[in-house]
Short mmCIF file of C-alpha atoms in Angstrom, two decimals:
data_model
loop_
_atom_site.label_atom_id
_atom_site.label_comp_id
_atom_site.label_asym_id
_atom_site.label_seq_id
_atom_site.Cartn_x
_atom_site.Cartn_y
_atom_site.Cartn_z
CA LEU J 198 118.88 82.17 72.17
CA ALA J 199 119.70 82.41 75.57
CA LYS J 200 118.89 85.71 77.44
CA THR J 201 121.77 87.13 79.54
CA THR J 202 121.23 89.60 82.71
CA GLN J 203 124.02 91.83 84.18
CA PRO J 204 124.23 95.23 86.13
CA ILE J 205 123.99 97.91 84.19
CA SER J 206 126.93 99.17 86.01
CA MET J 207 129.44 99.12 88.81
CA ASP J 208 132.20 101.42 90.73
CA SER J 209 135.37 100.00 91.99
CA TYR J 210 138.85 101.36 93.10
CA GLU J 211 142.37 100.49 91.98
CA GLY J 212 143.70 97.54 92.92
CA GLN J 213 140.47 95.90 94.13
CA GLU J 214 139.10 92.32 92.73
CA VAL J 215 135.97 93.14 90.54
CA ASN J 216 133.69 90.37 90.16
CA ILE J 217 130.79 90.88 87.57
CA THR J 218 128.02 88.28 87.62
CA CYS J 219 125.65 87.50 84.42
CA SER J 220 122.39 85.61 84.61
CA HIS J 221 121.55 83.07 81.96
CA ASN J 222 118.96 81.20 83.04
CA ASN J 223 117.90 79.33 79.81
CA ILE J 224 121.54 78.14 78.66
CA ALA J 225 121.43 75.75 76.16
CA THR J 226 123.37 72.29 76.47
CA ASN J 227 125.62 73.52 73.81
CA ASP J 228 126.08 77.04 74.53
CA TYR J 229 128.96 78.46 75.36
CA ILE J 230 129.34 81.52 77.88
CA THR J 231 131.66 84.38 76.49
CA TRP J 232 132.91 88.10 77.81
CA TYR J 233 133.89 90.99 75.84
CA GLN J 234 135.45 93.94 76.34
CA GLN J 235 134.76 97.87 75.35
CA PHE J 236 136.36 100.48 75.69
CA PRO J 237 135.31 104.17 74.10
CA SER J 238 135.56 104.71 70.57
CA GLN J 239 136.90 100.41 70.34
CA GLY J 240 135.39 97.74 68.93
CA PRO J 241 134.70 94.82 71.48
CA ARG J 242 137.51 92.65 72.81
CA PHE J 243 137.38 89.15 73.44
CA ILE J 244 138.41 88.64 77.18
CA ILE J 245 137.51 84.92 78.22
CA GLN J 246 135.22 82.14 76.97
CA GLY J 247 134.16 79.02 79.01
CA TYR J 248 131.73 76.28 78.84
CA LYS J 249 132.04 75.12 82.89
CA THR J 250 133.47 75.05 86.24
CA LYS J 251 136.38 77.89 86.19
CA VAL J 252 138.46 78.82 83.18
CA THR J 253 141.31 81.47 83.72
CA ASN J 254 143.68 83.50 81.56
CA GLU J 255 145.92 86.21 82.05
CA VAL J 256 143.57 88.69 82.03
CA ALA J 257 140.48 87.28 83.91
CA SER J 258 138.75 84.59 85.67
CA LEU J 259 135.43 83.31 84.53
CA PHE J 260 133.55 80.87 87.04
CA ILE J 261 130.64 78.72 86.13
CA PRO J 262 128.74 76.84 88.64
CA ALA J 263 127.51 73.40 88.31
CA ASP J 264 123.90 74.18 86.67
CA ARG J 265 125.15 76.85 84.36
CA LYS J 266 122.48 79.22 84.82
CA SER J 267 125.09 82.48 85.58
CA SER J 268 128.25 83.35 85.45
CA THR J 269 131.12 85.51 87.17
CA LEU J 270 133.68 87.26 85.14
CA SER J 271 136.64 88.33 88.07
CA LEU J 272 139.18 91.13 87.23
CA PRO J 273 141.77 90.79 89.99
CA ARG J 274 143.68 93.97 91.15
CA VAL J 275 141.79 96.72 88.62
CA SER J 276 143.48 99.45 87.17
CA LEU J 277 142.07 102.59 86.01
CA SER J 278 142.50 101.16 82.56
CA ASP J 279 140.02 98.51 82.74
CA THR J 280 137.21 101.13 82.68
CA ALA J 281 135.15 99.78 80.31
CA VAL J 282 131.85 98.23 79.22
CA TYR J 283 131.83 94.26 79.70
CA TYR J 284 129.71 92.41 77.88
CA CYS J 285 128.35 88.35 78.75
CA LEU J 286 127.04 86.68 76.01
CA VAL J 287 125.95 83.02 75.53
CA GLY J 288 125.32 80.91 72.77
CA ASP J 289 126.79 78.27 70.02
CA GLY J 290 126.93 80.44 66.81
CA ASP J 291 124.59 82.94 66.60
CA MET J 292 124.78 85.61 69.79
CA ARG J 293 123.32 89.08 70.64
CA PHE J 294 125.12 91.82 72.71
CA GLY J 295 123.25 92.82 75.92
CA ALA J 296 123.62 96.26 77.14
CA GLY J 297 126.54 94.89 79.27
CA THR J 298 127.85 96.33 82.60
CA ARG J 299 129.70 99.72 82.87
CA LEU J 300 132.39 99.44 85.04
CA THR J 301 134.13 102.63 86.39
CA VAL J 302 137.78 102.10 88.16
CA LYS J 303 138.26 105.09 90.36
CA PRO J 304 141.70 106.05 91.87
CA ASP V 61 148.21 89.87 61.28
CA ALA V 62 146.33 93.62 60.48
CA GLY V 63 143.32 92.05 62.26
CA VAL V 64 139.97 93.11 61.12
CA ILE V 65 140.43 96.21 58.54
CA GLN V 66 137.56 98.63 57.95
CA SER V 67 137.31 101.42 55.45
CA PRO V 68 136.49 104.33 55.83
CA ARG V 69 136.83 104.96 59.25
CA HIS V 70 134.92 108.25 59.03
CA GLU V 71 132.03 108.92 56.70
CA VAL V 72 129.76 111.86 56.60
CA THR V 73 127.30 112.50 53.86
CA GLU V 74 124.04 114.04 53.44
CA MET V 75 120.46 112.04 53.78
CA GLY V 76 119.57 110.31 50.19
CA GLN V 77 123.06 109.45 49.16
CA GLU V 78 124.08 105.85 48.98
CA VAL V 79 126.96 104.77 51.67
CA THR V 80 129.47 101.67 51.20
CA LEU V 81 131.50 100.24 54.40
CA ARG V 82 133.75 98.16 53.56
CA CYS V 83 135.43 95.01 55.72
CA LYS V 84 138.54 92.74 55.03
CA PRO V 85 138.21 89.89 57.89
CA ILE V 86 141.44 88.35 59.40
CA SER V 87 142.89 85.54 56.79
CA GLY V 88 141.63 82.19 57.69
CA HIS V 89 138.52 82.94 59.66
CA ASN V 90 135.33 81.97 57.99
CA SER V 91 132.39 83.81 59.78
CA LEU V 92 132.06 87.71 59.09
CA PHE V 93 129.91 89.76 61.40
CA TRP V 94 128.19 93.46 60.79
CA TYR V 95 127.27 95.35 63.71
CA ARG V 96 125.68 98.70 64.35
CA GLN V 97 126.32 100.69 67.79
CA THR V 98 124.23 103.64 68.98
CA MET V 99 123.73 105.18 72.77
CA MET V 100 120.22 104.32 72.53
CA ARG V 101 120.13 100.68 70.97
CA GLY V 102 123.58 99.44 72.00
CA LEU V 103 125.56 97.07 69.59
CA GLU V 104 123.00 95.31 67.58
CA LEU V 105 123.69 92.26 64.73
CA LEU V 106 122.94 93.21 61.19
CA ILE V 107 123.66 90.57 59.65
CA TYR V 108 126.45 87.40 59.73
CA PHE V 109 128.13 85.47 57.03
CA ASN V 110 129.32 81.80 57.31
CA ASN V 111 131.92 80.72 54.42
CA ASN V 112 130.46 84.01 52.46
CA VAL V 113 126.99 82.57 52.66
CA PRO V 114 124.65 84.89 54.79
CA ILE V 115 123.43 82.81 57.79
CA ASP V 116 121.03 85.44 59.23
CA ASP V 117 120.31 88.75 58.43
CA SER V 118 117.18 89.18 60.64
CA GLY V 119 118.99 92.24 62.04
CA MET V 120 119.13 94.13 58.84
CA PRO V 121 116.69 97.23 59.51
CA GLU V 122 114.94 97.67 56.52
CA ASP V 123 115.59 97.19 52.89
CA ARG V 124 117.57 100.25 52.57
CA PHE V 125 120.38 97.90 53.98
CA SER V 126 122.28 95.52 51.84
CA ALA V 127 125.35 93.14 52.54
CA LYS V 128 127.55 91.06 50.45
CA MET V 129 130.69 88.97 50.96
CA PRO V 130 132.00 87.77 47.09
CA ASN V 131 134.80 86.38 48.86
CA ALA V 132 136.57 85.33 51.69
CA SER V 133 138.29 88.54 52.17
CA PHE V 134 135.93 91.19 51.48
CA SER V 135 132.57 91.98 52.64
CA THR V 136 130.48 95.34 52.08
CA LEU V 137 127.48 96.70 54.02
CA LYS V 138 125.79 99.39 51.96
CA ILE V 139 122.82 101.76 52.60
CA GLN V 140 120.91 103.29 49.86
CA PRO V 141 119.24 106.19 50.40
CA SER V 142 120.71 106.76 53.88
CA GLU V 143 119.09 108.71 56.43
CA PRO V 144 120.11 110.81 59.63
CA ARG V 145 118.67 107.74 61.62
CA ASP V 146 121.44 105.66 60.02
CA SER V 147 124.20 107.73 61.72
CA ALA V 148 126.23 105.12 64.31
CA VAL V 149 129.53 103.44 64.43
CA TYR V 150 129.42 100.07 62.27
CA PHE V 151 131.79 97.15 63.36
CA CYS V 152 132.85 94.41 61.14
CA ALA V 153 133.93 91.21 63.11
CA SER V 154 135.59 87.96 61.90
CA SER V 155 135.94 84.56 63.85
CA PRO V 156 137.83 81.25 62.89
CA PRO V 157 136.15 78.01 62.04
CA ARG V 158 136.93 76.48 65.50
CA GLY V 159 133.31 74.96 66.24
CA THR V 160 131.62 78.11 67.53
CA TYR V 161 131.43 81.55 66.51
CA ASN V 162 131.76 82.91 69.80
CA GLU V 163 135.66 84.58 69.86
CA GLN V 164 135.01 87.48 67.23
CA PHE V 165 137.78 89.76 66.57
CA PHE V 166 136.34 93.28 65.64
CA GLY V 167 137.57 95.81 63.19
CA PRO V 168 138.10 99.68 64.57
CA GLY V 169 134.65 100.28 62.93
CA THR V 170 133.40 102.98 60.62
CA ARG V 171 131.38 105.97 62.43
CA LEU V 172 128.79 107.40 60.08
CA THR V 173 126.95 110.47 60.02
CA VAL V 174 124.23 111.34 57.95
CA LEU V 175 123.24 114.87 57.86
#
């Protein structure tokens, strides 16, 4: 299983763009990169998934360089409600959640 | 769709008692996952099923834990006997047959307290 490394915590302010980078140096050819969001007292929620280059949906963008050894989740113009833990997962089938990045958005 | 349904939402029991957690996955999903979350250990995968068959149970802590999936619409996680260190939030998740297991839909969780 590919191991992921991401910052433990990040702070931001409302209206700013937030970029969370995840390192996954031993990603395998068949692995996808998936990000989840978890609010307190709730289960994680799927945000976005990608294999290479750039993926964008209504919530976020995911940037993946050509070597796929890292990925960056980009949240445009965050609000207080984006305060949550963000998990980066890599795999094709079985996956493991790491500690995640605790994002705190301040007014 | 109602999403993944878990019951009970809260369970308080005494050490030594049997605890059964229940999960109903989203209709049409063919993979089901059981997780445990604590402050100390984070979110841990306990076991996952594909087409009702257990694929990987290496995350199950010990023999006191068992999981079953008798059909595509129901799964149970049983702890017998329960211990205070089993106190945690237990999540069930399911995912559709799209070629990867990656998009998992989580239930609301069961908060278990063992006294």
